[in-house]
JSON list of C-alpha atoms in Angstrom, two decimals:
[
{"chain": "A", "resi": 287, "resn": "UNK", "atom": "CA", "xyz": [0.00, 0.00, 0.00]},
{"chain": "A", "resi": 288, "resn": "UNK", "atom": "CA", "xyz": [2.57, 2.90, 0.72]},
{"chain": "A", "resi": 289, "resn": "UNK", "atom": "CA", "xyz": [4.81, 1.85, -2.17]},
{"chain": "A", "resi": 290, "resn": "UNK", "atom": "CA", "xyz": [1.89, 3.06, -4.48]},
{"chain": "A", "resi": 291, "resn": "UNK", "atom": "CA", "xyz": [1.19, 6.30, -2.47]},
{"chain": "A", "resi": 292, "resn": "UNK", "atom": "CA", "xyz": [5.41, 7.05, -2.09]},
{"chain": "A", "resi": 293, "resn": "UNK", "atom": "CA", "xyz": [5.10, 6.58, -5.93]},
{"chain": "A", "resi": 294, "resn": "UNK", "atom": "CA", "xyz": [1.94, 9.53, -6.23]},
{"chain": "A", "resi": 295, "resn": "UNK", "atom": "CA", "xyz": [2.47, 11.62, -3.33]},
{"chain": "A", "resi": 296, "resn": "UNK", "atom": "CA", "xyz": [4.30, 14.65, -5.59]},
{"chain": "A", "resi": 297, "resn": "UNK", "atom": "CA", "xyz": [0.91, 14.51, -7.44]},
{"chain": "A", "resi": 298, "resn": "UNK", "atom": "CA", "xyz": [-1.80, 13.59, -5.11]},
{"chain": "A", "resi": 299, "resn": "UNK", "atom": "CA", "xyz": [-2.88, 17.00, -4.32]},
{"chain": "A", "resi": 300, "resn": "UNK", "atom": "CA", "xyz": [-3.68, 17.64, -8.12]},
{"chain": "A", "resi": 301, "resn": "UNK", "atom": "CA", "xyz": [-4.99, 14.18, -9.14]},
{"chain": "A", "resi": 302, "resn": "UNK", "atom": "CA", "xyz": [-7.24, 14.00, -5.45]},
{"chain": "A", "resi": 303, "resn": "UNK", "atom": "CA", "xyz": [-7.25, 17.48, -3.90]},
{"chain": "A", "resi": 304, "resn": "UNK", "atom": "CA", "xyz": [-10.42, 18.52, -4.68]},
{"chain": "A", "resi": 305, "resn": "UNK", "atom": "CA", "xyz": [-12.03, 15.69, -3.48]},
{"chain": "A", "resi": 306, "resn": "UNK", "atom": "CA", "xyz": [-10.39, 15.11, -0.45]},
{"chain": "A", "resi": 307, "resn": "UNK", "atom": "CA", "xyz": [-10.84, 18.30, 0.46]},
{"chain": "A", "resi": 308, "resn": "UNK", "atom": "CA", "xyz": [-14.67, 18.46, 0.26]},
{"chain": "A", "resi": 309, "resn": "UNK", "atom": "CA", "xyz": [-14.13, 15.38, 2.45]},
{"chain": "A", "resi": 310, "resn": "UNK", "atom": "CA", "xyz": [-12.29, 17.17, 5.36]},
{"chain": "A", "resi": 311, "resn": "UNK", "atom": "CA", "xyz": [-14.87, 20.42, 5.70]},
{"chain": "A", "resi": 312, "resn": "UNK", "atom": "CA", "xyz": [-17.45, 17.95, 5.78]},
{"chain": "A", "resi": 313, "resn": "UNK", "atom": "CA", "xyz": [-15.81, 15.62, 8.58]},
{"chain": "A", "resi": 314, "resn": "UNK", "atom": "CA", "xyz": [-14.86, 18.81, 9.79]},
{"chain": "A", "resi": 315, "resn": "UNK", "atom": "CA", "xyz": [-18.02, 20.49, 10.45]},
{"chain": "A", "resi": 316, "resn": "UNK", "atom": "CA", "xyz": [-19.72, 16.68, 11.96]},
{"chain": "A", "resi": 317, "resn": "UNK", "atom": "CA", "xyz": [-16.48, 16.85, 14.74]},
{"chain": "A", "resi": 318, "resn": "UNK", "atom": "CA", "xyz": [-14.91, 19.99, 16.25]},
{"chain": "A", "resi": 319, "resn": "UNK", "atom": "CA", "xyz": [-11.34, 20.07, 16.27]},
{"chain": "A", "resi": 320, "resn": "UNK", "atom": "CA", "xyz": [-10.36, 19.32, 19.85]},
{"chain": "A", "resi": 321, "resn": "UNK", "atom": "CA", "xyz": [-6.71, 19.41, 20.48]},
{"chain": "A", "resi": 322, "resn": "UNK", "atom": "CA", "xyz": [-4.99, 16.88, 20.75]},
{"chain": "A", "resi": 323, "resn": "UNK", "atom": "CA", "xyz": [-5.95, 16.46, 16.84]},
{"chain": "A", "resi": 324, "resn": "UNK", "atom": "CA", "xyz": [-5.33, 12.90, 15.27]},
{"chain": "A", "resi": 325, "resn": "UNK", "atom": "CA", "xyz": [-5.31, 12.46, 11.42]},
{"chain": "A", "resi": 326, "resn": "UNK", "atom": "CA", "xyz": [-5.17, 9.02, 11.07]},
{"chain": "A", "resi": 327, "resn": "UNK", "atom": "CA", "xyz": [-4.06, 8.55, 7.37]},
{"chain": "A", "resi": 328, "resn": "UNK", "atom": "CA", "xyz": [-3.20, 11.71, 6.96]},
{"chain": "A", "resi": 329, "resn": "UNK", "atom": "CA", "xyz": [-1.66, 11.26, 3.37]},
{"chain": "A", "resi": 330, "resn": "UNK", "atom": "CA", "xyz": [-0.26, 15.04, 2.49]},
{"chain": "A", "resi": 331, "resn": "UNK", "atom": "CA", "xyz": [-1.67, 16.76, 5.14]},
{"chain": "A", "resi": 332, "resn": "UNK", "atom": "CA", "xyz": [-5.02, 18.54, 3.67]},
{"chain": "A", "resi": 333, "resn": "UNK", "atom": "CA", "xyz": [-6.07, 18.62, 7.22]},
{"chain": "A", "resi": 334, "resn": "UNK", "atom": "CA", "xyz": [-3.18, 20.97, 7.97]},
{"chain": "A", "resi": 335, "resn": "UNK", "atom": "CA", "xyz": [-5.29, 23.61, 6.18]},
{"chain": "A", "resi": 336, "resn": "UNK", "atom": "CA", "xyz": [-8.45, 23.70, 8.07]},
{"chain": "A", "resi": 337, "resn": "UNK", "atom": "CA", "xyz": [-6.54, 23.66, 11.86]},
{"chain": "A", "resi": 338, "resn": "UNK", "atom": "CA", "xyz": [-5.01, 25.67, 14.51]},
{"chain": "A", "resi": 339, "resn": "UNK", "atom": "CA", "xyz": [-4.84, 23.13, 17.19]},
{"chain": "A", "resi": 340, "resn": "UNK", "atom": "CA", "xyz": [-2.31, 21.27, 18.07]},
{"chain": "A", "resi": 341, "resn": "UNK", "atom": "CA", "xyz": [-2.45, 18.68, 14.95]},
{"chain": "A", "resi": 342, "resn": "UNK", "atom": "CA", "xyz": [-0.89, 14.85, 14.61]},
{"chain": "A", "resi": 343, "resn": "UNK", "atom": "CA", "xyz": [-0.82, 13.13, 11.48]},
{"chain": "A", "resi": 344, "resn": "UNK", "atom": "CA", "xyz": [-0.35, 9.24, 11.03]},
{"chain": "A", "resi": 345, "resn": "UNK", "atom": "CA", "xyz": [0.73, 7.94, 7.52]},
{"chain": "A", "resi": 346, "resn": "UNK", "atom": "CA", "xyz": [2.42, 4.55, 5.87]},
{"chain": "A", "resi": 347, "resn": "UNK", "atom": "CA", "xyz": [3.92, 6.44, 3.01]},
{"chain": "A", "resi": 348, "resn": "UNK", "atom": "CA", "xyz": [6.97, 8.60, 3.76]},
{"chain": "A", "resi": 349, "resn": "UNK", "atom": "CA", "xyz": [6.95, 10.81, 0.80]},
{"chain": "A", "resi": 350, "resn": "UNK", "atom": "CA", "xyz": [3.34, 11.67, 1.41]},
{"chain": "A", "resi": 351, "resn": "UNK", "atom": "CA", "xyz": [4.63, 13.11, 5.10]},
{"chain": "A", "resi": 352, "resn": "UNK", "atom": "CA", "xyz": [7.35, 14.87, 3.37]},
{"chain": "A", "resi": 353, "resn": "UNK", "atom": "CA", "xyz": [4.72, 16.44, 1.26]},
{"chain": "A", "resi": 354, "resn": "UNK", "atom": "CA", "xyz": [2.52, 17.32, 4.46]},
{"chain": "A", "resi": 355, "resn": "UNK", "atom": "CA", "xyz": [5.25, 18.89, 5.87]},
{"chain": "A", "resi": 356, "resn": "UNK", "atom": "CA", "xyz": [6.78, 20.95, 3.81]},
{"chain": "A", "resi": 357, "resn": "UNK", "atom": "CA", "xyz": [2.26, 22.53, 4.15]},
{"chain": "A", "resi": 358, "resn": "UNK", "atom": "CA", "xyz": [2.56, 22.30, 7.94]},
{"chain": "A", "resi": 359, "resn": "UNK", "atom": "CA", "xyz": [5.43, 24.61, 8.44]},
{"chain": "A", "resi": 360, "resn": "UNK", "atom": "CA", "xyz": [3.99, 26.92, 11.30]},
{"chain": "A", "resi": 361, "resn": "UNK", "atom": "CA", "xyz": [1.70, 24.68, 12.36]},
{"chain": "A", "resi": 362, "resn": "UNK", "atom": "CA", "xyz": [1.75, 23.08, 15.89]},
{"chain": "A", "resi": 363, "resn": "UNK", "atom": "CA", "xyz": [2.51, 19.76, 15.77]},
{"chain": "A", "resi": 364, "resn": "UNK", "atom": "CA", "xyz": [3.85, 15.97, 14.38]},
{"chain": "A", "resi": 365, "resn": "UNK", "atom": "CA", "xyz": [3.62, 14.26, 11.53]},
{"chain": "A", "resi": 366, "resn": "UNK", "atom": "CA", "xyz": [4.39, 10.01, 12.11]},
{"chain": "A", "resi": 367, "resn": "UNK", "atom": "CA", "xyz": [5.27, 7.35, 9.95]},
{"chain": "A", "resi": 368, "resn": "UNK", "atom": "CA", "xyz": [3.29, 4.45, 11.54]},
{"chain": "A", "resi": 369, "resn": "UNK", "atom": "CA", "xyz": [0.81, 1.56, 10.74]},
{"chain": "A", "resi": 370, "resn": "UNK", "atom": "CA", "xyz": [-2.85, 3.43, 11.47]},
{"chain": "A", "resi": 371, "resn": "UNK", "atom": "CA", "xyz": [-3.63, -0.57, 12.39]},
{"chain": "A", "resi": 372, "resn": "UNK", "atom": "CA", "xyz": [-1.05, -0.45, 14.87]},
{"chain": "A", "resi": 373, "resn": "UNK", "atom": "CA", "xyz": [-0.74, 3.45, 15.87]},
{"chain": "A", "resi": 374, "resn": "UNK", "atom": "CA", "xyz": [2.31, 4.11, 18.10]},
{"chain": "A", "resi": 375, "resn": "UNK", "atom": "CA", "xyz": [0.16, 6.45, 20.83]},
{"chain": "A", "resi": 376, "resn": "UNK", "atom": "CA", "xyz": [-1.25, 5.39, 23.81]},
{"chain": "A", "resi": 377, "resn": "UNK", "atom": "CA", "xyz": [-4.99, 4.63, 24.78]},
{"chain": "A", "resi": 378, "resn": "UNK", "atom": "CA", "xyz": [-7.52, 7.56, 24.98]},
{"chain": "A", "resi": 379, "resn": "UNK", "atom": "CA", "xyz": [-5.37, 10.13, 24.24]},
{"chain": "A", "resi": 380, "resn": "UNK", "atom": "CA", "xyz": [-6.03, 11.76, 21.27]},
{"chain": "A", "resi": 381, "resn": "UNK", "atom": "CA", "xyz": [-9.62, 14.34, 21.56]},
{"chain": "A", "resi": 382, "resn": "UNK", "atom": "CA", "xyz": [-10.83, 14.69, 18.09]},
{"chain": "A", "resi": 383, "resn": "UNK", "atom": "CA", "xyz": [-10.27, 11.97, 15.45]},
{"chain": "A", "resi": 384, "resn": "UNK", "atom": "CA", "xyz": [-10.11, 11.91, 11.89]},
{"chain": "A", "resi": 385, "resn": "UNK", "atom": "CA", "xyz": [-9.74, 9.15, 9.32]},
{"chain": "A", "resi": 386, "resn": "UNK", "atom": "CA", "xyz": [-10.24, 10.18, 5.82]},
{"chain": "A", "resi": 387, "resn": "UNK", "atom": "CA", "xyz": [-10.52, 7.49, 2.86]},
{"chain": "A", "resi": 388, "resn": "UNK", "atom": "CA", "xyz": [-8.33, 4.62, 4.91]},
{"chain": "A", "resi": 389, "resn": "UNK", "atom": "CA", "xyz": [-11.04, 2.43, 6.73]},
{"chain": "A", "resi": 390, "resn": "UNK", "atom": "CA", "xyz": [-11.83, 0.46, 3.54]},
{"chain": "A", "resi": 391, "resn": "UNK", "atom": "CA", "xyz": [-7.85, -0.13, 3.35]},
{"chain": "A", "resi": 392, "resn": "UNK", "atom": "CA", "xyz": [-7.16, -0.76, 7.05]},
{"chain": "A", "resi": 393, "resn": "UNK", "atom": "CA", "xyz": [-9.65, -3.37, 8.19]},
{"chain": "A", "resi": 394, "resn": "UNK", "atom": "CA", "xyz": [-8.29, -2.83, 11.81]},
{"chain": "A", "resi": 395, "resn": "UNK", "atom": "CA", "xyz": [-8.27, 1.10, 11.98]},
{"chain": "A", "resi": 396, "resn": "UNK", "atom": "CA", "xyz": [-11.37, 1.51, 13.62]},
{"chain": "A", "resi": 397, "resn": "UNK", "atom": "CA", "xyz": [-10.11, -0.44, 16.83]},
{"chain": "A", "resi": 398, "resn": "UNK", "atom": "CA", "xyz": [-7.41, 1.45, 16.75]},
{"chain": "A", "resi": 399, "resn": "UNK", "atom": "CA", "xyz": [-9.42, 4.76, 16.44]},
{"chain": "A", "resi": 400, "resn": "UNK", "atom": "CA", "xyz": [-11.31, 3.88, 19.31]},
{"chain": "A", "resi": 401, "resn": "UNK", "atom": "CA", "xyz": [-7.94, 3.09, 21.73]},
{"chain": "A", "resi": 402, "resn": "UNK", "atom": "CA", "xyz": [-6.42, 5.96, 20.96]},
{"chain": "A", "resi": 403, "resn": "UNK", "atom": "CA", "xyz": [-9.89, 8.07, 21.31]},
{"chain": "A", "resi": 404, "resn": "UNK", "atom": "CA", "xyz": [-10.15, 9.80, 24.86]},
{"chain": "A", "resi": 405, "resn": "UNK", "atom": "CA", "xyz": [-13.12, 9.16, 26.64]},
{"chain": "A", "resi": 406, "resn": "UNK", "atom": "CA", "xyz": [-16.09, 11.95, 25.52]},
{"chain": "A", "resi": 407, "resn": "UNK", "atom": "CA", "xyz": [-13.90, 12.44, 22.42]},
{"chain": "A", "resi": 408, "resn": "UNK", "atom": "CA", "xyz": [-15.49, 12.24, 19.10]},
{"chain": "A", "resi": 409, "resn": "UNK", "atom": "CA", "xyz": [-14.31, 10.92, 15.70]},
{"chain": "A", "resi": 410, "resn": "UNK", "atom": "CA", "xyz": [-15.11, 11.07, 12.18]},
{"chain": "A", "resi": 411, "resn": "UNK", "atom": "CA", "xyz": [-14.23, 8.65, 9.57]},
{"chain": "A", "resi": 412, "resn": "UNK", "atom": "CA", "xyz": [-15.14, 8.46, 5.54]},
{"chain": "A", "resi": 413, "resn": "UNK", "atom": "CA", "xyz": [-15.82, 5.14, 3.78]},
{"chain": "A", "resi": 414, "resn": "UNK", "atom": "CA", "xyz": [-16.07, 4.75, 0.32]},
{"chain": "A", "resi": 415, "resn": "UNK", "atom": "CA", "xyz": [-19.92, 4.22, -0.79]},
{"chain": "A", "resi": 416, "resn": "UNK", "atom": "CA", "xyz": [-19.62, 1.24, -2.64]},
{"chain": "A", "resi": 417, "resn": "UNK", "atom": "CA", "xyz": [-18.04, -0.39, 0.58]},
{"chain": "A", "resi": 418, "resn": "UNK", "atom": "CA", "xyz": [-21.68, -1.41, 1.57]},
{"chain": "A", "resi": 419, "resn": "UNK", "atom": "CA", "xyz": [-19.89, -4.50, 3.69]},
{"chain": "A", "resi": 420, "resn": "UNK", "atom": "CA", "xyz": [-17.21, -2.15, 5.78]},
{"chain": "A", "resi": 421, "resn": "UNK", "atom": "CA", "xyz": [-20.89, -0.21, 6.26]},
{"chain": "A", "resi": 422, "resn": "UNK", "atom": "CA", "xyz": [-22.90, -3.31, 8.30]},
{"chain": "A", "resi": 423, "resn": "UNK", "atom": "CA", "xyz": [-19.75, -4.10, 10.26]},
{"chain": "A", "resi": 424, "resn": "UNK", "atom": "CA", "xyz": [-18.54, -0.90, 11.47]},
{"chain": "A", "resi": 425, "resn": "UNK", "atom": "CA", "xyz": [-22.64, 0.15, 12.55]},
{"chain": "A", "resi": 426, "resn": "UNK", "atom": "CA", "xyz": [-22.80, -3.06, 14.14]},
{"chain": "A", "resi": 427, "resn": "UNK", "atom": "CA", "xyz": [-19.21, -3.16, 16.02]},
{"chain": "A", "resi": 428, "resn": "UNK", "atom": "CA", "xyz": [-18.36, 0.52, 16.76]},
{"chain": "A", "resi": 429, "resn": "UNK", "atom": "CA", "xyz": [-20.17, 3.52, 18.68]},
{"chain": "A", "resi": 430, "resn": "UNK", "atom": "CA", "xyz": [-21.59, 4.88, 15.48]},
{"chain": "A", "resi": 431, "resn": "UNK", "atom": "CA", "xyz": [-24.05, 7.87, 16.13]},
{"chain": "A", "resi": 432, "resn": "UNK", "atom": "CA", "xyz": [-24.33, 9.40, 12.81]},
{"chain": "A", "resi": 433, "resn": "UNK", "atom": "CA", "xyz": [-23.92, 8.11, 9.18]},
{"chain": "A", "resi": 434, "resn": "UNK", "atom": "CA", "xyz": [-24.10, 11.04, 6.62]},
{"chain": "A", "resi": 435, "resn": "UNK", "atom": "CA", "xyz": [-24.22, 10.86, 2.64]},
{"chain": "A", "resi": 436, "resn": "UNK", "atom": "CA", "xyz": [-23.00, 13.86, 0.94]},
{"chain": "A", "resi": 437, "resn": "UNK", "atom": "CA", "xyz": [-24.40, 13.69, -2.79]},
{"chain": "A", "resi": 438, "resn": "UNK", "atom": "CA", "xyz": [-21.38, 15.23, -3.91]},
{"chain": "A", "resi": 439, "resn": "UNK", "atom": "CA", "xyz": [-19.20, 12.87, -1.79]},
{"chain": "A", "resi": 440, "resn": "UNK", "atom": "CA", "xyz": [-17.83, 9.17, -3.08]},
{"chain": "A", "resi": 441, "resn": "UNK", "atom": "CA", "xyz": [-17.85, 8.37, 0.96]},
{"chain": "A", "resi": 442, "resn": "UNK", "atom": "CA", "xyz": [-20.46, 8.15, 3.43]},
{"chain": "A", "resi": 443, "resn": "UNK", "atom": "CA", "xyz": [-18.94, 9.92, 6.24]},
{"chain": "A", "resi": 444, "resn": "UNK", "atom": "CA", "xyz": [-19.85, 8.14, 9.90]},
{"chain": "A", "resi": 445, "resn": "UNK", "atom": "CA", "xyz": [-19.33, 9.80, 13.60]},
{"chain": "A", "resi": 446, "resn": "UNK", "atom": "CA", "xyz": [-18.15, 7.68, 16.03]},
{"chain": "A", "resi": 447, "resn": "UNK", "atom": "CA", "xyz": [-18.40, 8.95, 20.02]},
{"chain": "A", "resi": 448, "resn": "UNK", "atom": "CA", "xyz": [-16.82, 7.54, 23.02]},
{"chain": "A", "resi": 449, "resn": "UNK", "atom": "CA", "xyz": [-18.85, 8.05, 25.80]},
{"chain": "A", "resi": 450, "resn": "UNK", "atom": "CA", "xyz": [-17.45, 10.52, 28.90]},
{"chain": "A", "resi": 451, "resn": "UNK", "atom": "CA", "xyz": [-17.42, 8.04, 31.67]},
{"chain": "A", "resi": 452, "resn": "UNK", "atom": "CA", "xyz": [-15.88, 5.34, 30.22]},
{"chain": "A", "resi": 453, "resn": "UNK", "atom": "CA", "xyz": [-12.79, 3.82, 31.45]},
{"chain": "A", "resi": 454, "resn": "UNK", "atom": "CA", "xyz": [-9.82, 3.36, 29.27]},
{"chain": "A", "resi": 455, "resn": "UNK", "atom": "CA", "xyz": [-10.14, 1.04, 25.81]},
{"chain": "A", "resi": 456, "resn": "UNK", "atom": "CA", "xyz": [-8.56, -1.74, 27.24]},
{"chain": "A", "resi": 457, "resn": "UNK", "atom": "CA", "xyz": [-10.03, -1.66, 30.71]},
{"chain": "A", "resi": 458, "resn": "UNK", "atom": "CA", "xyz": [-12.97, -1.46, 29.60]},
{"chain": "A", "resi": 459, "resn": "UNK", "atom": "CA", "xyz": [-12.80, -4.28, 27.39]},
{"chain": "A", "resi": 460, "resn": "UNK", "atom": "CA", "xyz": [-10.89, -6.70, 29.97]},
{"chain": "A", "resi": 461, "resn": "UNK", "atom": "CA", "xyz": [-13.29, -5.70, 32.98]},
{"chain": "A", "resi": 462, "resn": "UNK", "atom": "CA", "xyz": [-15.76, -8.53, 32.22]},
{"chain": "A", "resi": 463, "resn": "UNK", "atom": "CA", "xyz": [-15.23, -11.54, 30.41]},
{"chain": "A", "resi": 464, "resn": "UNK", "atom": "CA", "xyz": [-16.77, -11.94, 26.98]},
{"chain": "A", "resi": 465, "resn": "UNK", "atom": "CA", "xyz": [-18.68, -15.54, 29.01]},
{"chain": "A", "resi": 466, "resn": "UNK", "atom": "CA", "xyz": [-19.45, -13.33, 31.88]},
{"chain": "A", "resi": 467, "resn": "UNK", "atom": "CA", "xyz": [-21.14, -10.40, 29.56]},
{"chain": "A", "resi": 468, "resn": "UNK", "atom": "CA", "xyz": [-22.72, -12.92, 27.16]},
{"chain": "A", "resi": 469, "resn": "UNK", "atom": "CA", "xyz": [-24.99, -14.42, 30.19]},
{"chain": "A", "resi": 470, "resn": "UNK", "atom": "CA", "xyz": [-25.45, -11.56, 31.36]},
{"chain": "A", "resi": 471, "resn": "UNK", "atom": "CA", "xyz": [-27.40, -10.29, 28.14]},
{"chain": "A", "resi": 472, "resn": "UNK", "atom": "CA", "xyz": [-28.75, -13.46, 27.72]},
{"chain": "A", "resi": 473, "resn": "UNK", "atom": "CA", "xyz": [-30.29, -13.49, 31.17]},
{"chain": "A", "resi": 474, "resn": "UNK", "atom": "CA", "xyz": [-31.52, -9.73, 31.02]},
{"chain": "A", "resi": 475, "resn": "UNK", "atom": "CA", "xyz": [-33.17, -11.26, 27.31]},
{"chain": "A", "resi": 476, "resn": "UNK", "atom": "CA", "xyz": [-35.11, -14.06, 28.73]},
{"chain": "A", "resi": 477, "resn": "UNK", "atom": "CA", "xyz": [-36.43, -12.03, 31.88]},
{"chain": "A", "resi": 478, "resn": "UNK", "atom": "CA", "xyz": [-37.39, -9.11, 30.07]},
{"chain": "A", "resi": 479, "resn": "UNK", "atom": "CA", "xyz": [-36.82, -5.55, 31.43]},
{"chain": "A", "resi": 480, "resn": "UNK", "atom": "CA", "xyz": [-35.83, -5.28, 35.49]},
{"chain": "A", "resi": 481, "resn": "UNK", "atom": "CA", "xyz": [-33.86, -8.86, 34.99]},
{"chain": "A", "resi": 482, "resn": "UNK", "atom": "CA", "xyz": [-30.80, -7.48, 35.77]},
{"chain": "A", "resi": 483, "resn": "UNK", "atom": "CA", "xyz": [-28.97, -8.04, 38.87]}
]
């Protein structure tokens, strides 16, 4: 995947600009930029042009961050070469999350999203259309609370939220056993409402 984007990334700008772009002020006005900012993806740095927060981008392709930073000079923050499957930040803290055109690449990004998303932080993240699969699985699997088509857009765009109280990604998920959680449910299920314990 980055060999192809090291190969385009003098170019991308004029052969994807203006799409991408309409992209980010959409994702953009769905998810206020709180700092810390994570573009996850963040190819050449479009992002850069909407922000005045304190701004990280994540990106496989080295010559696309070259390209991103020669646009971010004055702007606060870092630009990483990384794997957005396996981002190199720690859980929950990143405020605001963006992941333009990657999902449909990076099967795994959305778990990683989530980690790295701080708890009451929001995140926005564009799918291609014709993805319809990606679609069922990340409404069933992830906090989705808003799925938004764009006529003018080749990607839906959905808005993920992590709720305020909740404890850190991992905590949260090793609190209570998957067993444990499953009866649970399927005890609250066969009693009906007031079953729980």
């Amino acid at each position: 995947m980055s060999l192809s984007y090291d190969d385009i990334a003098e170019s991308y700008d004029e052969l994807y600009g203006e799409e991408q772009r309409a992209k980010y002020r959409v994702v953009l006005r769905l998810v206020e930029p709180r700092e810390p900012v994570l573009d996850a993806g963040c190819g050449t740095g479009m992002l850069l042009e909407h922000l005045q927060c304190y701004y990280v981008g994540l990106d496989l392709s080295y010559r696309m961050l070259e390209v991103a930073r020669k646009k971010g000079r004055g702007v606060k923050g870092d630009l990483v070469c990384g794997d957005a499957e396996r981002m190199p930040f720690r859980d929950g803290c990143f405020r605001s999350v963006y992941s333009v055109t990657v999902v449909h690449e990076a099967p795994g990004l959305v778990h990683e999203l989530l980690r790295v998303l701080a708890p009451g932080g929001s995140a926005a993240v564009t799918l291609l259309k014709k993805r319809h699969e990606a679609l069922s699985w990340l409404v069933e699997q992830a906090p989705v609370t808003q799925v938004v088509e764009e006529e003018l857009l080749k990607d839906l765009v959905l808005v993920l939220a992590r709720a305020a109280e909740s404890p850190s990604y991992r905590e949260g998920l090793a609190s209570v056993s998957p067993r444990r959680a499953y009866a649970g449910l399927r005890k609250e299920l066969e009693g009906g409402p007031g079953s729980r314990e």
